[in-house]
Short mmCIF file of C-alpha atoms and ligand atoms in Angstrom, two decimals:
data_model
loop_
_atom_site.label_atom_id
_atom_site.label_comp_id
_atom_site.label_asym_id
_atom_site.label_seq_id
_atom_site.Cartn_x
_atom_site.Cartn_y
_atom_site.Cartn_z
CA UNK A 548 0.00 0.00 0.00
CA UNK A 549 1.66 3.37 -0.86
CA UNK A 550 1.07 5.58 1.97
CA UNK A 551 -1.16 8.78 0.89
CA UNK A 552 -0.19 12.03 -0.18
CA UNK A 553 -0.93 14.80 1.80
CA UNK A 554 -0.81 18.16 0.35
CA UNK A 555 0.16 21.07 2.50
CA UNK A 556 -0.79 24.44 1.64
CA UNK A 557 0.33 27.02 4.10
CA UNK A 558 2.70 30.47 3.52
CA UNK A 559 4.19 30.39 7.30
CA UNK A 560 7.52 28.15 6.75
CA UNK A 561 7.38 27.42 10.16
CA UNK A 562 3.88 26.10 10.60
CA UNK A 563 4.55 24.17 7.05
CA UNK A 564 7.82 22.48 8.72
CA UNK A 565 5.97 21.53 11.73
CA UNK A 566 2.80 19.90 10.02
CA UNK A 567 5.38 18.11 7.21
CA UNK A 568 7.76 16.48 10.24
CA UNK A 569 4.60 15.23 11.86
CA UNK A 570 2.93 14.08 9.30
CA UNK A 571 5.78 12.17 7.88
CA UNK A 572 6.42 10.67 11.00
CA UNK A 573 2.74 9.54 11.09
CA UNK A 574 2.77 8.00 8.17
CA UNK A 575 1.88 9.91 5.63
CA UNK A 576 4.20 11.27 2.01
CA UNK A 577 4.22 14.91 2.06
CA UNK A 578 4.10 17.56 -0.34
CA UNK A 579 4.61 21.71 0.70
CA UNK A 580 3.15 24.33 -1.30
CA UNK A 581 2.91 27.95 0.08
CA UNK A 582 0.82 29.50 -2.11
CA UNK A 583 -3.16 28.97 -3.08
CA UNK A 584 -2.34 29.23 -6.48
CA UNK A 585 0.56 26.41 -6.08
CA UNK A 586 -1.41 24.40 -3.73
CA UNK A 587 -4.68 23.84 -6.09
CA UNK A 588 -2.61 23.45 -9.13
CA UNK A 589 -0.79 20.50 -7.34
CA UNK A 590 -3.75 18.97 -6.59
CA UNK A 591 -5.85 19.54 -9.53
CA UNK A 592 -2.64 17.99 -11.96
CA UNK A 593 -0.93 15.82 -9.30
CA UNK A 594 -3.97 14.91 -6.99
CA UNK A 595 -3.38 13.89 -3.86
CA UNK A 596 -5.30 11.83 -0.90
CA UNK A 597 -5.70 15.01 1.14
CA UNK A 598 -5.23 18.90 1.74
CA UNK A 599 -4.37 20.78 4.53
CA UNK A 600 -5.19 24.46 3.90
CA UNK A 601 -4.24 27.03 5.37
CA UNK A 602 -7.30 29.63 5.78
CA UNK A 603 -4.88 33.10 5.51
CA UNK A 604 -2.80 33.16 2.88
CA UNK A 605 -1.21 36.07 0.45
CA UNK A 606 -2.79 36.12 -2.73
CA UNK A 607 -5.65 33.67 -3.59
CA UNK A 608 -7.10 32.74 -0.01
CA UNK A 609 -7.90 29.09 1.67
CA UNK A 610 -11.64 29.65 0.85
CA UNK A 611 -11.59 30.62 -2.39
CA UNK A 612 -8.88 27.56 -3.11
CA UNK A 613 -11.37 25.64 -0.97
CA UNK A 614 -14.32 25.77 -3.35
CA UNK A 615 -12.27 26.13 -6.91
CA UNK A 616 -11.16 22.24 -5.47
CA UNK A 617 -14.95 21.35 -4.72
CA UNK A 618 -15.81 23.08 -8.12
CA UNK A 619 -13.13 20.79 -10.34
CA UNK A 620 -14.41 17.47 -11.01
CA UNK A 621 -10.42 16.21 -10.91
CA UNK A 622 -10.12 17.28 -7.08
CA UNK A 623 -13.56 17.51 -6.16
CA UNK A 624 -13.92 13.79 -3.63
CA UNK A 625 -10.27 14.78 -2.26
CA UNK A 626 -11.22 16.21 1.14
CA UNK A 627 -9.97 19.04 2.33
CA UNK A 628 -8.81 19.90 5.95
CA UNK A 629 -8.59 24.01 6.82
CA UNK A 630 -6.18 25.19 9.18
CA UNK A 631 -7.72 28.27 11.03
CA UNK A 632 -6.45 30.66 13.55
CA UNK A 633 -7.82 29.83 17.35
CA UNK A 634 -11.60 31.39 17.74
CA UNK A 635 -12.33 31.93 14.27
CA UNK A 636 -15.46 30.49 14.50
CA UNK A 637 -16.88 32.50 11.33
CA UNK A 638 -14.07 31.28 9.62
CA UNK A 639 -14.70 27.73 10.00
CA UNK A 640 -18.61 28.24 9.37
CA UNK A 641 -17.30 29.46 5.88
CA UNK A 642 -14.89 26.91 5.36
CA UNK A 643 -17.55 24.23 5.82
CA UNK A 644 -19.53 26.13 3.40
CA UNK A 645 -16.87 26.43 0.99
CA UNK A 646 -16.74 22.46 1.20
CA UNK A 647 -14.17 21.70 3.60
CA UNK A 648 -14.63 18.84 5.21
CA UNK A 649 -12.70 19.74 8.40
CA UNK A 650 -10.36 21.93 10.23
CA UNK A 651 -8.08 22.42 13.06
CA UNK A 652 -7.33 25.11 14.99
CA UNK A 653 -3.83 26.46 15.12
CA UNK A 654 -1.82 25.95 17.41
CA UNK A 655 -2.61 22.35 17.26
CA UNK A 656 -1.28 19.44 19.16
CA UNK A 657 0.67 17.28 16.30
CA UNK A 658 -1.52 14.21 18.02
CA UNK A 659 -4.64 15.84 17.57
CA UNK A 660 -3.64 16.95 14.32
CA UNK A 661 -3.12 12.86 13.35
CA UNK A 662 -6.20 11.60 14.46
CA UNK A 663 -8.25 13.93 12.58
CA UNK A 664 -6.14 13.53 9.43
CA UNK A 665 -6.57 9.95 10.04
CA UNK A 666 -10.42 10.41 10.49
CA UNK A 667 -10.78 12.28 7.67
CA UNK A 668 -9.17 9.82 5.25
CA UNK A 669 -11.18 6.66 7.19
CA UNK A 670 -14.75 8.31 6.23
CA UNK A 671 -13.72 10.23 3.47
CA UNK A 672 -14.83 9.28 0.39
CA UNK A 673 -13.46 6.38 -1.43
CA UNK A 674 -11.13 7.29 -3.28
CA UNK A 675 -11.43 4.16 -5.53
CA UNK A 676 -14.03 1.54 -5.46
CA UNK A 677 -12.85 -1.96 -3.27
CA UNK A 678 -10.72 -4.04 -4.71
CA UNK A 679 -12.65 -6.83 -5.20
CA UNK A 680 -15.76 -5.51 -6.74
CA UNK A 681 -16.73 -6.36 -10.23
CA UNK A 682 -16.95 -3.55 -12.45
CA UNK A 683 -19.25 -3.60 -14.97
CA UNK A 684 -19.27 -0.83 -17.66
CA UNK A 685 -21.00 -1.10 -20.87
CA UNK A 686 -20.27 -4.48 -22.22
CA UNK A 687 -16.94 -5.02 -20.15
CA UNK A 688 -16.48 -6.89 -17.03
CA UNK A 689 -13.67 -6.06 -15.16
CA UNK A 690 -12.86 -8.93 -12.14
CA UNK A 691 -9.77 -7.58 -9.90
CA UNK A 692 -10.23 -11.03 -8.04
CA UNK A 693 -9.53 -12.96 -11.30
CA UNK A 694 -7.29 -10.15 -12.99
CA UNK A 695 -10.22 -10.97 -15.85
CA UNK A 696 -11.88 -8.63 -18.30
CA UNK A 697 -14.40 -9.71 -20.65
CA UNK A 698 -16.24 -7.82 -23.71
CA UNK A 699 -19.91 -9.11 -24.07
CA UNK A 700 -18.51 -12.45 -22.81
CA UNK A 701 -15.44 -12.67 -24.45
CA UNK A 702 -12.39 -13.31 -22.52
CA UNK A 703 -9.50 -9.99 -22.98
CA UNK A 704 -5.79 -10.96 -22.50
CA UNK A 705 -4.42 -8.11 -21.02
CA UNK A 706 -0.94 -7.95 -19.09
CA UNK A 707 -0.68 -6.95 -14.99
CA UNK A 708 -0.12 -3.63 -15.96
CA UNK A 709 -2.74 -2.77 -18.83
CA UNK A 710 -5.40 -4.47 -16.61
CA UNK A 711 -4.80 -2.21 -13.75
CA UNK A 712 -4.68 0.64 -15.54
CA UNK A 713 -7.80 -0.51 -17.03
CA UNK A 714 -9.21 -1.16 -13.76
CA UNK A 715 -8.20 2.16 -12.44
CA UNK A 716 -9.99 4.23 -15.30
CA UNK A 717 -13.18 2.40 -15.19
CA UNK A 718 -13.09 2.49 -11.08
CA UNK A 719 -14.16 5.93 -11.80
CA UNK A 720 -15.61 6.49 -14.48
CA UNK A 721 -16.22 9.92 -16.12
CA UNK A 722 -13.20 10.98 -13.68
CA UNK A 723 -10.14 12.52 -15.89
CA UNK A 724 -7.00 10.75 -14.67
CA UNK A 725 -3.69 12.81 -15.22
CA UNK A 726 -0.82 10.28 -16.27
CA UNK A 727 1.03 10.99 -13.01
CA UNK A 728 -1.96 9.92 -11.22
CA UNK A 729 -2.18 6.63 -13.69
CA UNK A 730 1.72 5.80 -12.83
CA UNK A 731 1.05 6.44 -9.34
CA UNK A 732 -2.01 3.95 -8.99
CA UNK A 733 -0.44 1.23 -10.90
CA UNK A 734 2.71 1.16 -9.91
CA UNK A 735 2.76 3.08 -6.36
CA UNK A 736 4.90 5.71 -5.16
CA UNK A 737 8.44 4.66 -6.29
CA UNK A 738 8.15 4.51 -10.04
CA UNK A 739 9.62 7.14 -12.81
CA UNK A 740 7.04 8.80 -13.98
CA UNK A 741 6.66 8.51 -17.86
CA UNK A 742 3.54 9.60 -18.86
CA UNK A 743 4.77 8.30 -22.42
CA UNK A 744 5.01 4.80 -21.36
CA UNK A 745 1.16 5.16 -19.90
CA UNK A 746 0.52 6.37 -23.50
CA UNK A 747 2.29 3.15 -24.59
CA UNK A 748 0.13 1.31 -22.20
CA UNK A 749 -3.50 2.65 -22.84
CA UNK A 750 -3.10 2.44 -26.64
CA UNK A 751 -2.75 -1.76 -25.91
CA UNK A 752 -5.80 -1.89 -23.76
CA UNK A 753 -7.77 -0.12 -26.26
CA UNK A 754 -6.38 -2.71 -29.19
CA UNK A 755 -7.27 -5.45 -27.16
CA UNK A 756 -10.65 -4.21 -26.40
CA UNK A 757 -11.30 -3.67 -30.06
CA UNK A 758 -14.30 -2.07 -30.73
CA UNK A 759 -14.99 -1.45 -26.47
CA UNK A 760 -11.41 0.76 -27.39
CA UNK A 761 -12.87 4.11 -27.63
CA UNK A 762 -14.57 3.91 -24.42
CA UNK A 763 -10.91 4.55 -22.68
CA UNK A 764 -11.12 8.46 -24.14
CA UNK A 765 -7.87 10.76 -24.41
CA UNK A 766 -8.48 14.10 -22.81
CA UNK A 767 -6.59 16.88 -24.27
CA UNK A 768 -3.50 18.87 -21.92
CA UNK A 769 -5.08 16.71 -19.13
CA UNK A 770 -5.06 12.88 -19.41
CA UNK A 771 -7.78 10.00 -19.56
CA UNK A 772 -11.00 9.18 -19.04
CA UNK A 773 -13.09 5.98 -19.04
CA UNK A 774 -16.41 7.03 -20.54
CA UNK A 775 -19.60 6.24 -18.93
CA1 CA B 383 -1.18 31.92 6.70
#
């Protein structure tokens, strides 16, 4: 299991330090940004299993990053933790409303700051779909169990690594994918990035699902999609 991403958006070096150490040390992969405008782009190309945003910070603000992240059907499920100042209780009220789906106060106690991160990621929701469910889209079945996919009953080879993309895609489907994202699902957090050899990779799953093919669609600047 890779561990999961947590994006950190917050200008105050400091405060960005202390959340990174701890969250590192509970687990989690890390990534700093100190701007809004950094912070959504990371997660809007990159994605990532969580943010923590900072509610104050120079140029576009925590709310406003808040809902453009709601708003974008790429980072829309990814929940989204706000880090307020102590007593800012309008604040918060308007972070919920912006879509946040928690916050903590600073200063916060790096233990508290754990369990709720961990809290957040138990309920929030799903990232993918289990492991073990069929998938059924169109005419495809898609059986993780089995490492299986059939077209209207026929049998697909496919290799480990063009059936999970495969999988992936249609675990979602409608959702654009960025290749980054597509590397990191199928291979976990290690690999080199290529997004040519994902390029490589879809254009074999659509051969071998013939004329199910187009249903794996190419989204321009951005990545793939598995049509609904
Ligand atoms: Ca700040």
């Amino acid at each position: 299991m890779p561990k999961p991403v947590i994006l950190i958006v917050e200008d105050e070096e400091d405060i960005a330090e202390l959340l990174d150490y701890n969250l590192q040390r509970g687990g989690y992969r890390t990534v700093k940004t100190h701007t809004g405008e950094d912070g959504l782009d990371h997660a809007l190309d990159e994605g990532c299993d969580l943010v923590l945003l900072d509610l104050m910070l120079p140029g576009m603000g925590g709310l406003e990053v808040c809902r453009r992240l709601k708003e974008d059907k790429r980072a829309a499920e990814i929940p989204v933790m706000m880090l307020t100042a102590k007593g800012e209780e309008d604040d918060i009220i308007a972070g919920f409303a912006a879509g946040a789906d928690d916050y903590i106060t600073k200063p916060f106690r790096p233990k508290v700051l754990l369990a709720r991160v961990n809290a957040v990621l138990r309920r929030g929701p799903a990232r993918r779909v289990s492991e073990d469910d069929v998938l059924e889209i169109g005419e495809l079945l898609i059986h993780p169990g089995r490492h299986e996919v059939t077209a209207a009953g026929q049998g697909l080879d496919m290799t480990r690594t063009e059936f999970q993309i495969l999988h992936f895609l249609a675990s979602r489907p409608g959702w654009v994918f960025t290749r980054r994202q597509i590397v990191r699902a199928v291979h976990g957090e290690d690999y080199p990035v290529t997004g040519r050899s994902v390029d490589v990779q879809i254009a074999a799953v659509r051969r071998k699902l013939g004329p199910h093919g187009s249903m794996i669609q190419t989204v321009r600047g951005v990545g793939y999609k598995m049509g609904e």
